[in-house]
Coordinates of C-alpha atoms in Angstrom, one line a residue:
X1 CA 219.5 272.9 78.2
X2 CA 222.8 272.3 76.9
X3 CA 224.0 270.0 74.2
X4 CA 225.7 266.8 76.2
X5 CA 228.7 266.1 73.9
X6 CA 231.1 263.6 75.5
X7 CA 234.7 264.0 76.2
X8 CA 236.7 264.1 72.9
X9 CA 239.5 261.4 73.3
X10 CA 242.8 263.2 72.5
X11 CA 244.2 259.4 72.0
X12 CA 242.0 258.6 69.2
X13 CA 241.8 260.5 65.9
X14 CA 238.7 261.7 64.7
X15 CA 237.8 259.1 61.9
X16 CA 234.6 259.2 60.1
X17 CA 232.7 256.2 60.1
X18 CA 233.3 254.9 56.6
X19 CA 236.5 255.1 57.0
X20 CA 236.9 253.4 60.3
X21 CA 235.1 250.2 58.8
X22 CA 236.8 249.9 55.7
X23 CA 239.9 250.1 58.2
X24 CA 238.2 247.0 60.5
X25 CA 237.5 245.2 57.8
X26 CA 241.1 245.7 56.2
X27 CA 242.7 244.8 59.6
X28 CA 240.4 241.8 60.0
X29 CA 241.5 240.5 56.7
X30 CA 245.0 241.2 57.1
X31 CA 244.6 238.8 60.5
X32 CA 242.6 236.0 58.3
X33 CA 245.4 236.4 56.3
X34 CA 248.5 235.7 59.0
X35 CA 246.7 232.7 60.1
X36 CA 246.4 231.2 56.8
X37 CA 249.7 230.3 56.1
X38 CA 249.2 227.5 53.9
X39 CA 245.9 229.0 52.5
X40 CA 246.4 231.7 49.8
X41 CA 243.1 233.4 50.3
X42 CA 243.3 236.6 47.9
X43 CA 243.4 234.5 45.0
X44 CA 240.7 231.8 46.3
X45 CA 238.5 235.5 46.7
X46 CA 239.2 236.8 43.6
X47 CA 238.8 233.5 41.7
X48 CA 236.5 230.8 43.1
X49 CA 237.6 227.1 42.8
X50 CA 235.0 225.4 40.1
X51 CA 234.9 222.2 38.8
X52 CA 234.5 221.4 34.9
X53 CA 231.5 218.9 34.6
X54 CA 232.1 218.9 31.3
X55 CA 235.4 217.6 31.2
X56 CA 236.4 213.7 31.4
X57 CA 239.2 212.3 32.7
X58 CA 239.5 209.5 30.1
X59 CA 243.1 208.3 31.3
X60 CA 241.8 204.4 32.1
X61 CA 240.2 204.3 28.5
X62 CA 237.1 202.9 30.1
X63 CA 233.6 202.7 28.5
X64 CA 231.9 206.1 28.4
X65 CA 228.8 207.8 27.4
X66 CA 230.0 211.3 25.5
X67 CA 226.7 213.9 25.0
X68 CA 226.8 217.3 23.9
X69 CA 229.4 219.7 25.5
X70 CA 231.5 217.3 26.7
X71 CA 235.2 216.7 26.6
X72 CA 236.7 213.6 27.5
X73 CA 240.8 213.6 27.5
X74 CA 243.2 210.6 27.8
X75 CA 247.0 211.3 28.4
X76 CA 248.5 208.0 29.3
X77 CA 249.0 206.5 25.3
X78 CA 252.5 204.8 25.3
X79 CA 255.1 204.9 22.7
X80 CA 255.3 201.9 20.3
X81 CA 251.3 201.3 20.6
X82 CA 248.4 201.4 18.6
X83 CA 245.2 202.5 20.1
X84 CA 241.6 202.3 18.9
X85 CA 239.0 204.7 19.9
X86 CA 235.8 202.9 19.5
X87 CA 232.8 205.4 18.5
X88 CA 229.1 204.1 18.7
X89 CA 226.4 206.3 18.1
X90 CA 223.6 206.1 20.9
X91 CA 221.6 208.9 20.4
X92 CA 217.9 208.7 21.1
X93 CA 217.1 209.7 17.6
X94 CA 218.4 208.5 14.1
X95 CA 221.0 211.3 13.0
X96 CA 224.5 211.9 12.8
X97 CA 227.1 213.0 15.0
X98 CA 230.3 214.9 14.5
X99 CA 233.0 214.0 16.9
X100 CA 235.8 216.3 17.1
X101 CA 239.6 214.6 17.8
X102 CA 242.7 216.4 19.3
X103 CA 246.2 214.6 19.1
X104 CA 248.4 217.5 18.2
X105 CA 249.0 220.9 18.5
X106 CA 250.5 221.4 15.2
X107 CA 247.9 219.6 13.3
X108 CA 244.3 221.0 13.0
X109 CA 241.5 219.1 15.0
X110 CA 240.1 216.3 13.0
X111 CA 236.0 215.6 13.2
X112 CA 235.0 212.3 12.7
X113 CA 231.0 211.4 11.8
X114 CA 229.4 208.5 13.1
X115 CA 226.3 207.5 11.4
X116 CA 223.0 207.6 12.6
X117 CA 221.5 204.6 14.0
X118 CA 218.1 203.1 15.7
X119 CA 218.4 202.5 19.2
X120 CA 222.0 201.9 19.2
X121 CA 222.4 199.3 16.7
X122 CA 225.1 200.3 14.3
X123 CA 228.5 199.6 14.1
X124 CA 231.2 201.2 15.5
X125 CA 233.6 204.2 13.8
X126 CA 237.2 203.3 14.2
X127 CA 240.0 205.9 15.4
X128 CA 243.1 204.7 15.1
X129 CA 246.0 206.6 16.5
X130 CA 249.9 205.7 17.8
X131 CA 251.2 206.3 20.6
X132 CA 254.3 207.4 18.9
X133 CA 253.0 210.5 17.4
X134 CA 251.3 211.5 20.8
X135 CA 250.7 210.9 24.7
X136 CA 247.8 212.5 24.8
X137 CA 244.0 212.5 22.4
X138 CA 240.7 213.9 23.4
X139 CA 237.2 213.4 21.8
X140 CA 234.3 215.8 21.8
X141 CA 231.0 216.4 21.1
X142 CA 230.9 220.8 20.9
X143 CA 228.3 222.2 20.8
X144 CA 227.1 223.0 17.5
X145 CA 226.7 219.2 17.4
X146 CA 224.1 217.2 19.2
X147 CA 223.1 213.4 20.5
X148 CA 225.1 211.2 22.4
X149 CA 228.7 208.6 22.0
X150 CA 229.1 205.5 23.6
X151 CA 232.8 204.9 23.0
X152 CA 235.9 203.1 25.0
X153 CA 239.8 203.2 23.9
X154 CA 241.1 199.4 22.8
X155 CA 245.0 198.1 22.5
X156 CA 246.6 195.5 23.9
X157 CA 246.4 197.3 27.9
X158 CA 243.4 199.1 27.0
X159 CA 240.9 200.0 28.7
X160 CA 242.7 199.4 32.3
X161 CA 239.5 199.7 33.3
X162 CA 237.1 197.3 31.6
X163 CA 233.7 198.3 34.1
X164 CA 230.6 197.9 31.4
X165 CA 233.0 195.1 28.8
X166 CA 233.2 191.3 29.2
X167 CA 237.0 190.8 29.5
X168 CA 238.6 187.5 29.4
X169 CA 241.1 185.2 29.0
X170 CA 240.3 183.0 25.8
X171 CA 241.2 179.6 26.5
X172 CA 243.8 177.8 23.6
X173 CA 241.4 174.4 24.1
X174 CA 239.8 174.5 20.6
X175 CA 236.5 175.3 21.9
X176 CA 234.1 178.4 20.3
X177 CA 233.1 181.3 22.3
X178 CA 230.8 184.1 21.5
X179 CA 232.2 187.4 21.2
X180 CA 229.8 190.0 21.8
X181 CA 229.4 193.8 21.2
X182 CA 231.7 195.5 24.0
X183 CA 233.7 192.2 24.4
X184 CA 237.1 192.2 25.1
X185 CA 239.0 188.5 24.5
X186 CA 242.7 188.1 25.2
X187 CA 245.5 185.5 25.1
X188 CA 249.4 185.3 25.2
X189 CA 250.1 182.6 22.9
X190 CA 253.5 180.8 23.5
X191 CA 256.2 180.3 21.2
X192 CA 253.7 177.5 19.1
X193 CA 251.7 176.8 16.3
X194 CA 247.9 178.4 17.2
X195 CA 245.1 178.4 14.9
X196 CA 242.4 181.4 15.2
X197 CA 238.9 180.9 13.5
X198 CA 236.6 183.6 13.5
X199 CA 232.5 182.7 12.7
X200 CA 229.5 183.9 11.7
X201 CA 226.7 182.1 10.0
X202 CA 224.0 184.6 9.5
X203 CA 225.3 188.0 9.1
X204 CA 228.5 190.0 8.6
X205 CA 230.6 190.4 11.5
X206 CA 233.6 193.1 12.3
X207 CA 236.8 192.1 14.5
X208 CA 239.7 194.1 15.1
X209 CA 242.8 192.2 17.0
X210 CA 245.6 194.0 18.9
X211 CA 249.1 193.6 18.9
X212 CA 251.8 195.7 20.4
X213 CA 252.4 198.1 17.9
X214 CA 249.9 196.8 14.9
X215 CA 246.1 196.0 14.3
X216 CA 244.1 193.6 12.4
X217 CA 241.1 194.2 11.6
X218 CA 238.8 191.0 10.2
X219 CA 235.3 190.6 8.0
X220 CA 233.7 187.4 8.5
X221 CA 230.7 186.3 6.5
X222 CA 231.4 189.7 4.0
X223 CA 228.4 191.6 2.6
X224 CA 228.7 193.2 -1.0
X225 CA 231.1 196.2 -0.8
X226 CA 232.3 195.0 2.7
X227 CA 235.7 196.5 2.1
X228 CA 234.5 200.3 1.2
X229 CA 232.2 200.0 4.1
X230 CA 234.5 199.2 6.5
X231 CA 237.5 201.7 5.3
X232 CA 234.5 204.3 5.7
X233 CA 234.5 203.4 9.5
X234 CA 237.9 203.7 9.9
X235 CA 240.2 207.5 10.4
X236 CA 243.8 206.9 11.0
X237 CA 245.5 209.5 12.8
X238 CA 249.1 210.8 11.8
X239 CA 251.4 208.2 10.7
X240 CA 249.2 205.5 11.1
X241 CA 248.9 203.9 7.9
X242 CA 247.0 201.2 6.0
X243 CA 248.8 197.8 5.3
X244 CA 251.8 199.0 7.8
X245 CA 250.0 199.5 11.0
X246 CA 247.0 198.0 10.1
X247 CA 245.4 195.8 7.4
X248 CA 241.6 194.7 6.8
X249 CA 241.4 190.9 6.2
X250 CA 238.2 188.8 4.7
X251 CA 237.3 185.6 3.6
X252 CA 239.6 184.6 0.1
X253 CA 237.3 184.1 -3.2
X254 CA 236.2 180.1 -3.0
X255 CA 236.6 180.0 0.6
X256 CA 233.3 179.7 2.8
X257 CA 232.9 183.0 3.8
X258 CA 230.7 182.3 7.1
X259 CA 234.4 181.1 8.3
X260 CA 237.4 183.2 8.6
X261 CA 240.8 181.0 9.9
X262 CA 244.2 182.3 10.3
X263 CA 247.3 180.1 11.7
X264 CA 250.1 181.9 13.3
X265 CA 253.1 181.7 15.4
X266 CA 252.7 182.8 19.2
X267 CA 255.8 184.7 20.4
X268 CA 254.9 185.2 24.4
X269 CA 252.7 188.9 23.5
X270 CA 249.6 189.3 24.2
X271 CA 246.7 189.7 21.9
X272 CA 243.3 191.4 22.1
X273 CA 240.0 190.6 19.7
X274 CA 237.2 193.3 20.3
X275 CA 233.9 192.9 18.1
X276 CA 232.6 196.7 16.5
X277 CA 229.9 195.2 14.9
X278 CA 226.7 196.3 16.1
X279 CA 225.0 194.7 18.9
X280 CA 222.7 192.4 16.2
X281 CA 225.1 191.3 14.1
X282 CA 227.8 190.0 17.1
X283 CA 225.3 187.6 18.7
X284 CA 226.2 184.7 15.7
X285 CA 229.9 185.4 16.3
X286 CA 232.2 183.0 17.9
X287 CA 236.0 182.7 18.2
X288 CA 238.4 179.9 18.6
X289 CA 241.8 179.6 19.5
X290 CA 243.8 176.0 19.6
X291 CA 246.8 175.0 19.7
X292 CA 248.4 173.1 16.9
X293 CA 251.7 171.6 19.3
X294 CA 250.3 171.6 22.5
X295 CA 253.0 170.7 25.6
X296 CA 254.6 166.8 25.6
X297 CA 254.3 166.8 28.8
X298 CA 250.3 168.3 28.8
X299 CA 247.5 165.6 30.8
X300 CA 244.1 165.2 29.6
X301 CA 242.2 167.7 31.3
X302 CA 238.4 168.7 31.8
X303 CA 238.4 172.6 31.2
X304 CA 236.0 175.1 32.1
X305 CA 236.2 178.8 31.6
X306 CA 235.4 181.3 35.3
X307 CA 234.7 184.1 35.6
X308 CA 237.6 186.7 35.5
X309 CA 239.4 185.0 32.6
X310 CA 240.7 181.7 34.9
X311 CA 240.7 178.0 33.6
X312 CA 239.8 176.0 36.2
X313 CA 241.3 172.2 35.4
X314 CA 240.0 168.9 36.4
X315 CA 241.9 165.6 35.5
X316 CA 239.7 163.0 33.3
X317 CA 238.5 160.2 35.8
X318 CA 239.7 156.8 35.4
X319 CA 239.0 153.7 36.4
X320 CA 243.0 152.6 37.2
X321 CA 246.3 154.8 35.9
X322 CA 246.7 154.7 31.8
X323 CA 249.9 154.6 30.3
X324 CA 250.2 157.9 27.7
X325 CA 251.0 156.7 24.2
X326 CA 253.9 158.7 22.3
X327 CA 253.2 159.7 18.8

C-alpha cells in the first residue's frame, strides 16, 4: 500500500513546526501590542509592577509604628519651620534601637539611639530639623537593627493628620488641663498679655512648644541632672542650633519647681505644646493658659471645652439685667 501524503500547498512555505509557533506567538503579541495603545506591555513583561511594603509614605506626619526594615519618608517640610520628629521606643523587649535619619544628600546619614524601655514607658528622643535646610527627611530602622518606633513629626501644622493624638484647642479661660503622652494642645494668642503655667506635682515632666520657625522645650518639677538628660534626648539636624532655634527652660533656683510659669505677648501665630515624657510621668501634668487683658467688651460666660477643640459658651443666668462695672 502506498504512503498517503497529502497535497503539498505550493502557497504555503514549508515551515518546521518550531518555527511556525515562535512565529504565532510573535504575531499574536505584535496584535496585543496594536491594541494596547495606552498600555506599554514590553516593559510591564520584562519588569513586573511591585509594591514596596516596606516603604511609608510619611508626608501627613501622622503617628506611626516603625519595625525593622522599614522606611518611612516625609517630603512636605516647609521653609522657615522647625519640625520635631518624636521617637519612642516600643519594642516588646528592653533594648536599644538605632534609628537611621536622611535629610541631605551631601551630608552622611545620621543614626539616632533611643533607649530601651519596659513596655513603652520612656521618654521620647527628639529630632529636630528645619525646613530651611531640607524638604524632605526619612527615618529607618535597617536591618542590622531590631524592635520597633512609635514616632509622629510635631511643628506648628504638624501632623496634618493627628489619627491616634488628642488634638485641641486650649482655651485662654485660666482653667488647667492635662496634657498627656501623644497630646497635641494649640492656641493663637492675640495681640495681649497671656500667662502659660506648666504643672507637675509628683514627677518630672518634658514639654516642647512650637512656634513658626523656633522651639521651646520646658522641664517642670526637674530631677537631678535634668538638663544633661534632656540634651541627651535631643539631635539637631544641620543648622539647627541650641539657644537660636531652640532653648531648654526649667524652673529658676528658689522657685517651686513643681510649677513652671512663663508670661508672654501673643502676636496672632499659633502655638503647639506636645508632652515627650513618658506615658507615667504625663498623667500629673497640666497646662494653663489665661489671659492677662481680656476684651472690654468680653460678657461673663460659662465655658466648656468639646470635643474637636470648640468652646461652647453659655451666658451666666440672672435673675434681672446687671449693669457691668468699669475698672
Amino acid at each position: 500500500m502506498k504512503n498517503l501524503i497529502p497535497p503539498k500547498d505550493d502557497l504555503r512555505p514549508d515551515i518546521p513546526r518550531r518555527a511556525f509557533l515562535r512565529l504565532s506567538l510573535g504575531l499574536a503579541a505584535t496584535g496585543m501590542l496594536s491594541c494596547c495603545h495606552n498600555y506599554d506591555f514590553l516593559d510591564a513583561w520584562a519588569m513586573p509592577a511591585t509594591q514596596d511594603d516596606n516603604l511609608i509614605d510619611w508626608d501627613d506626619g501622622r503617628l506611626i509604628n516603625l519595625s525593622q526594615g522599614e522606611t518611612a519618608v516625609c517630603s512636605t517640610l516647609k521653609s522657615g519651620q522647625l519640625y520635631c520628629l518624636f521617637l519612642y521606643n516600643s519594642s516588646a523587649s528592653d533594648h536599644n534601637v538605632d534609628v537611621t535619619l536622611v535629610w541631605s544628600n551631601s551630608q552622611p546619614p545620621v543614626t539616632v539611639t533611643v533607649p530601651g524601655t519596659e513596655g513603652n514607658q520612656g521618654p521620647a528622643s527628639l529630632v529636630l530639623v528645619s525646613g530651611r535646610d531640607t524638604t524632605t527627611i526619612s527615618a529607618a530602622i535597617t536591618q542590622t537593627s531590631s524592635g520597633s518606633i512609635e514616632c509622629c513629626i510635631g511643628s506648628v501644622d504638624m501632623p496634618t493628620n493627628t489619627e491616634g493624638l488628642r488634638n485641641r484647642r486650649l482655651p485662654g479661660n485660666g482653667k488647667p488641663s492635662p496634657l498627656l503622652k501623644h497630646s497635641r494642645d494649640y492656641a493663637v494668642p492675640e495681640c495681649s498679655w497671656y500667662q502659660l503655667t506648666l504643672e507637675n506635682k509628683y514627677n518630672q515632666s518634658l514639654v516642647i512648644q512650637f512656634q513658626q520657625h523656633s522651639a521651646v522645650i520646658y522641664i517642670v518639677n526637674p530631677a537631678v541632672d535634668a538638663q544633661a538628660f534632656v540634651t541627651s534626648l535631643i539631635t539637631a539636624l544641620g543648622s539647627v542650633k541650641r539657644d537660636q532655634d531652640y532653648r531648654v527652660e526649667q524652673p529658676s533656683q528658689g522657685e517651686l519647681p513643681q510649677y513652671l510659669s512663663i508670661q508672654f505677648q501673643g502676636d496672632g501665630a499659633q502655638r503647639v505644646w506636645m508632652s515627650f515624657s513618658s506615658e507615667q510621668d504625663s498623667r500629673d501634668t497640666f497646662i494653663t493658659l489665661q489671659a492677662l487683658n481680656p476684651q472690654p467688651d468680653a460678657k461673663p460666660a460659662a465655658v466648656q471645652a468639646l470635643p474637636g477643640g470648640q468652646v461652647y459658651k453659655q451666658p451666666l443666668l440672672h435673675a434681672a439685667p446687671q449693669p457691668v462695672s468699669k475698672q
